[in-house]
Short mmCIF file of C-alpha atoms in Angstrom, two decimals:
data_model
loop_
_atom_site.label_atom_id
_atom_site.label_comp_id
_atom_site.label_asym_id
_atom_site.label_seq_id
_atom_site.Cartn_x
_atom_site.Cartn_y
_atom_site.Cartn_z
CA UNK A 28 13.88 -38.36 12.89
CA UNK A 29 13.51 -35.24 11.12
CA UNK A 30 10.67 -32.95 10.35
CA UNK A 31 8.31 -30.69 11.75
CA UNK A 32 6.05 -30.75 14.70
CA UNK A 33 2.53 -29.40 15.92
CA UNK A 34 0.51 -29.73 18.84
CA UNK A 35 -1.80 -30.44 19.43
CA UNK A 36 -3.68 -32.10 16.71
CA UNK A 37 -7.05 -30.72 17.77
CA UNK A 38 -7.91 -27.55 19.85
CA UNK A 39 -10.83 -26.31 21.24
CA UNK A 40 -11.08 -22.85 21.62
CA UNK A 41 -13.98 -20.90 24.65
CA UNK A 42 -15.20 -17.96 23.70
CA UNK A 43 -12.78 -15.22 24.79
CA UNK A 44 -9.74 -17.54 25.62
CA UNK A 45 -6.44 -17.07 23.78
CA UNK A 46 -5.37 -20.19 22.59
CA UNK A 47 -1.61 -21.33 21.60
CA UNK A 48 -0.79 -23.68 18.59
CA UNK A 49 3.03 -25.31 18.52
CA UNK A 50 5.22 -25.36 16.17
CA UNK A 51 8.69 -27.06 16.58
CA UNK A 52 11.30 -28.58 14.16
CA UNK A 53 14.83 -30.29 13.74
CA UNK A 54 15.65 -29.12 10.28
CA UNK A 55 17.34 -26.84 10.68
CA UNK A 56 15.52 -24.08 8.27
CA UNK A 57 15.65 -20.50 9.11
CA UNK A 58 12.28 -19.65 7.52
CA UNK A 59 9.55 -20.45 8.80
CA UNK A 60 5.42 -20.19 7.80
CA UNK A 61 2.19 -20.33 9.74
CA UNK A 62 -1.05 -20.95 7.14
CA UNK A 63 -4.65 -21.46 7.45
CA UNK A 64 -6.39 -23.46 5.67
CA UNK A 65 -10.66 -23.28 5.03
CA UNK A 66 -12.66 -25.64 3.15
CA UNK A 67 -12.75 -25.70 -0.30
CA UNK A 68 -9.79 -23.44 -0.34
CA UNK A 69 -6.47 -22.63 -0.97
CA UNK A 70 -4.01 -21.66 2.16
CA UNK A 71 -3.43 -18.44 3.38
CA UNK A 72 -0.37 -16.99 4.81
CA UNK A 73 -1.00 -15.53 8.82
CA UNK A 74 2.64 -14.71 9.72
CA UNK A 75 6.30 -16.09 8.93
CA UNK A 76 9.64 -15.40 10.21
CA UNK A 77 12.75 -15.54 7.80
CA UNK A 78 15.63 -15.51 10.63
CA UNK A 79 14.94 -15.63 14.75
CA UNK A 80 13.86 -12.71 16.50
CA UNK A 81 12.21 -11.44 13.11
CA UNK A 82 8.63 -11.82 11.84
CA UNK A 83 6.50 -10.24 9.52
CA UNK A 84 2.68 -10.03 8.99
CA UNK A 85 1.01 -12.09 6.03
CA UNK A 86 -2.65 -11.42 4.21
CA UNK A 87 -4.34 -12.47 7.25
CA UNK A 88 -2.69 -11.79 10.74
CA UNK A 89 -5.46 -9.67 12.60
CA UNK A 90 -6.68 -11.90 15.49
CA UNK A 91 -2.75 -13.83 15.45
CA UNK A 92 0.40 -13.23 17.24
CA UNK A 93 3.64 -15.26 16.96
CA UNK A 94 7.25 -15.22 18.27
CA UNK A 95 10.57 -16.67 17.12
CA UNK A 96 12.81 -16.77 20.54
CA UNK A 97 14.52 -19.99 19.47
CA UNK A 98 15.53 -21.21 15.72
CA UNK A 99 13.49 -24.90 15.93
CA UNK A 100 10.36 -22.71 17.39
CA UNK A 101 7.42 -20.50 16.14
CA UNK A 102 4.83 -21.01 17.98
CA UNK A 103 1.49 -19.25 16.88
CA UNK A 104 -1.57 -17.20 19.40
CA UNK A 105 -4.82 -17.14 18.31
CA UNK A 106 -6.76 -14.25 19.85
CA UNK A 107 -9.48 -13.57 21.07
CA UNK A 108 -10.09 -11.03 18.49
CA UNK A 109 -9.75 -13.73 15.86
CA UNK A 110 -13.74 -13.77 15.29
CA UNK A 111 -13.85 -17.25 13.24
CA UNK A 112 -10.67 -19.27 14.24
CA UNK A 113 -12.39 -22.34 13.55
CA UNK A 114 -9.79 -24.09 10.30
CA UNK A 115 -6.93 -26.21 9.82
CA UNK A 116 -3.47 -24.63 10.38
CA UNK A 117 -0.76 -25.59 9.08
CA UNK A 118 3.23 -24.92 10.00
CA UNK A 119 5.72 -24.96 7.11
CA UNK A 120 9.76 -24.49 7.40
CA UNK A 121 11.36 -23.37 4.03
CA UNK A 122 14.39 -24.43 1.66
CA UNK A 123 15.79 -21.86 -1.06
CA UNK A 124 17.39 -18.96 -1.47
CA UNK A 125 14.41 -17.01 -0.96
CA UNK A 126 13.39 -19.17 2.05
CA UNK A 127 10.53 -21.03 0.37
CA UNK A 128 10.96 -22.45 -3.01
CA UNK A 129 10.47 -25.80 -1.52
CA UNK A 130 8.16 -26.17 1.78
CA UNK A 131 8.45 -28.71 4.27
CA UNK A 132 4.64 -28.84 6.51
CA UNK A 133 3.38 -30.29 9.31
CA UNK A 134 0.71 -32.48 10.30
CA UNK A 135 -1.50 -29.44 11.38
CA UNK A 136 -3.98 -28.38 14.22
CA UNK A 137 -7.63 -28.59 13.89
CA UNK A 138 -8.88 -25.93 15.73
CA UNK A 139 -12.49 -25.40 16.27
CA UNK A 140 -14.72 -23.15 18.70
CA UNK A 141 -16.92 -24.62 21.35
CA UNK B 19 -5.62 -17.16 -4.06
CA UNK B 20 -7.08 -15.21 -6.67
CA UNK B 21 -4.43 -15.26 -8.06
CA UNK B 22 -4.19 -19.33 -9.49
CA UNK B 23 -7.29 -20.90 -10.27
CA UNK B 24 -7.29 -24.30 -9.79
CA UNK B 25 -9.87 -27.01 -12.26
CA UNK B 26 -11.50 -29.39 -11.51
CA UNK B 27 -12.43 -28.36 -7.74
CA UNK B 28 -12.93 -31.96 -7.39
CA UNK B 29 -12.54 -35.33 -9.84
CA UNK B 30 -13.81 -38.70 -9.30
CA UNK B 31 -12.15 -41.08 -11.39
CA UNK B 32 -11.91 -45.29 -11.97
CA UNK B 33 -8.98 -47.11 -10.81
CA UNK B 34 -6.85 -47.48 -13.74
CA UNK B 35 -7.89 -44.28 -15.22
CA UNK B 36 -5.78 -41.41 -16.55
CA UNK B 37 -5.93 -37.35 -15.28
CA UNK B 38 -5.51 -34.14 -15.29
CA UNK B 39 -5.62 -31.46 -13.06
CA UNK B 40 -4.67 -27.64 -14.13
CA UNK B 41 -3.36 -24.64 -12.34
CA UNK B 42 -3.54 -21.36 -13.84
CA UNK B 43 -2.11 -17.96 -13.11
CA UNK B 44 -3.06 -14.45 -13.34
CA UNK B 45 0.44 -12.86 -13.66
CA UNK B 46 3.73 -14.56 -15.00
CA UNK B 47 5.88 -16.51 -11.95
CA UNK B 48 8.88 -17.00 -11.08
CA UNK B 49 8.01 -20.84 -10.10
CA UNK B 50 5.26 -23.30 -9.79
CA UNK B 51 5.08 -26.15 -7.81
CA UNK B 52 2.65 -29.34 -7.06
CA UNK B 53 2.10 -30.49 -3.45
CA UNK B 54 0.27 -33.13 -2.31
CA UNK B 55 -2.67 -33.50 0.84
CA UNK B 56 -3.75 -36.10 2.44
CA UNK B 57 -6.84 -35.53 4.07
CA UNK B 58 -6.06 -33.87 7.52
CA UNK B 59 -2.66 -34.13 7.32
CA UNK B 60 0.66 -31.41 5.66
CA UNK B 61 1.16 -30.89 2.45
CA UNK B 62 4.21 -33.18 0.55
CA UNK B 63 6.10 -31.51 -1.91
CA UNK B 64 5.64 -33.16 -5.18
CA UNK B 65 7.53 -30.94 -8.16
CA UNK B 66 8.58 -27.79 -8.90
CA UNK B 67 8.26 -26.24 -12.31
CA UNK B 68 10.58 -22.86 -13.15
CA UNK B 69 11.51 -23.23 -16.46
CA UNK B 70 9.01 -22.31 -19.62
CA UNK B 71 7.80 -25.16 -21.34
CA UNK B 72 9.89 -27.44 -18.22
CA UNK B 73 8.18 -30.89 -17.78
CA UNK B 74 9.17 -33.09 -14.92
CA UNK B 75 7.98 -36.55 -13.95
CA UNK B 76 7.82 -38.70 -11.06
CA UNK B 77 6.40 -41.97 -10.72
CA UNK B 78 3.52 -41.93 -12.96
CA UNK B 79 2.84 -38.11 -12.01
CA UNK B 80 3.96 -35.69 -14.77
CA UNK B 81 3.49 -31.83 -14.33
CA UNK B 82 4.31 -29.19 -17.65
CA UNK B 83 4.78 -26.09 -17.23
CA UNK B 84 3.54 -23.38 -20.53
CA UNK B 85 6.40 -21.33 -22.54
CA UNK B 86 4.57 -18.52 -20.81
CA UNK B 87 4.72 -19.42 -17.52
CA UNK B 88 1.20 -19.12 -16.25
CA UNK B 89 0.00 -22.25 -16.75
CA UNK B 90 0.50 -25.68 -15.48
CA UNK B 91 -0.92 -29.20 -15.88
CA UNK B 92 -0.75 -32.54 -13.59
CA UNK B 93 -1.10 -35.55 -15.32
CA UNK B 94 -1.60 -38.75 -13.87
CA UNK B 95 -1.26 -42.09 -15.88
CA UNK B 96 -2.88 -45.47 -14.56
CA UNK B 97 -4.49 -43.80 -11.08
CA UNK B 98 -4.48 -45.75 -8.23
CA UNK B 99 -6.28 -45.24 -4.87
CA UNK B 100 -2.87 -44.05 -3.26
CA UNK B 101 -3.02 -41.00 -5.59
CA UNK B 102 -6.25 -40.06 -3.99
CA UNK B 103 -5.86 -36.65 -1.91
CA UNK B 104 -5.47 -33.02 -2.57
CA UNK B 105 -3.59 -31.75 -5.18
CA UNK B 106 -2.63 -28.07 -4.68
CA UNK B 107 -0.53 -25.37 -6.83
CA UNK B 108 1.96 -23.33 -5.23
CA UNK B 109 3.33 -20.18 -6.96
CA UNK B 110 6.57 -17.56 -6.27
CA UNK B 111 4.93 -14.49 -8.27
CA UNK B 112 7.98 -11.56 -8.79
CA UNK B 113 7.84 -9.51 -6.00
CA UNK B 114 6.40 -11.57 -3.30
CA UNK B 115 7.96 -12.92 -0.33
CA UNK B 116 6.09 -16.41 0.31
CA UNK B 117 4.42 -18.60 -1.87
CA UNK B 118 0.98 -18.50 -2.71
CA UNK B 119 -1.46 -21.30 -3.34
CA UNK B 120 -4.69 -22.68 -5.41
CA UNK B 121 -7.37 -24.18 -3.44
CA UNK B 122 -6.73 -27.11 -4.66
CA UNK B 123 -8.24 -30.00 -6.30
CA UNK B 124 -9.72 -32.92 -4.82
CA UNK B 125 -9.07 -36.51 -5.80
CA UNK B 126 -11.01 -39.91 -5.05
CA UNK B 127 -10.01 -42.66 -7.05
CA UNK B 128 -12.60 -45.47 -6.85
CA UNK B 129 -11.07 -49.08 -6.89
#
């Protein structure tokens, strides 16, 4: 069964704590995305990676790390220094020559602050 | 993104009922392209648009694409409730390295 998946659906993050979101798939894309998404709007673009061992910083990456150690893999950190972590994030692989005329997403992580 | 403005932010509409949502750029693209939300879930990939004046339909979901290239419409024909979600435009501006979205529109077809 192919696609994309994240873990786990919801998070809760303590103030202070680093917290990990998952992001693995069988598709076999070299690109892939990590986006957040806020209410009422559009997504925003933390980090992506366009080949393994390679990443580079989107509009919003201050408060985010990733890695990309294995192809299927791109797991995202939030930090602590991520003041308001609380959204929806969403993991994308990408078709195309540039890596993401078409996007393929996954089910996404709620994360929220306690 | 400031940079395609999405209308309407939301649309109630009658089972049965025909729509349209539009997308509209800033800056001339390279590509637009519809995806698809369910609530709390990914995005689905719906249509992508790269030609000027290109129209493309699925189902009864159409999507045009201006001679100009910054400015697209969705149009659905007969709405159902399984076309209820979030509809949201993606762009590939020239000299970008991702694509960059609208915040999209939301959709509640009442049966």
């Amino acid at each position: 069964d192919g696609g994309i998946t994240q873990s786990p659906k919801y998070l809760f993050r303590k103030e202070g704590q680093n917290v990990t979101l998952s992001c693995e798939q069988n598709l076999n894309h070299d690109a892939m995305y990590w986006y957040r998404q806020d209410p009422g709007q559009g997504l925003r673009l933390i980090y992506y990676s366009q080949i393994v061992n390679d990443f580079q910083k989107g509009d919003i990456a201050e408060g985010y790390s990733v890695s990309r150690e294995k192809k299927e893999s791109f797991p995202l950190t939030v930090t602590s220094a991520q003041k308001n972590p609380t959204a929806f994030y969403l993991c994308a692989t990408g078709q195309g020559a540039r890596g993401f005329e078409k996007l393929f997403f996954g089910s996404g992580t709620q994360l929220s602050v306690l | 993104s400031q940079e395609l403005e999405q209308s309407p932010q939301s649309l109630i509409v009658q089972e049965g009922k025909n729509l349209t949502i539009n997308c509209t750029s800033s800056k001339t693209l390279y590509g637009l392209y519809w995806y698809k939300q369910k609530y709390g879930e990914g995005l689905i990939f719906l249509m992508m648009l790269q030609k000027g004046g290109e129209e493309k339909s699925h189902e009864k979901i159409t999507a045009k694409l201006d001679e100009k290239k910054q400015q697209s419409s969705l149009h659905i024909t007969a709405s159902q409730p399984s076309h209820a979600g979030i509809y949201l435009c993606g762009a590939d501006f020239p000299g970008n390295n991702d694509m960059r979205f609208g915040a999209g529109t939301r959709l509640t077809v009442k049966p």
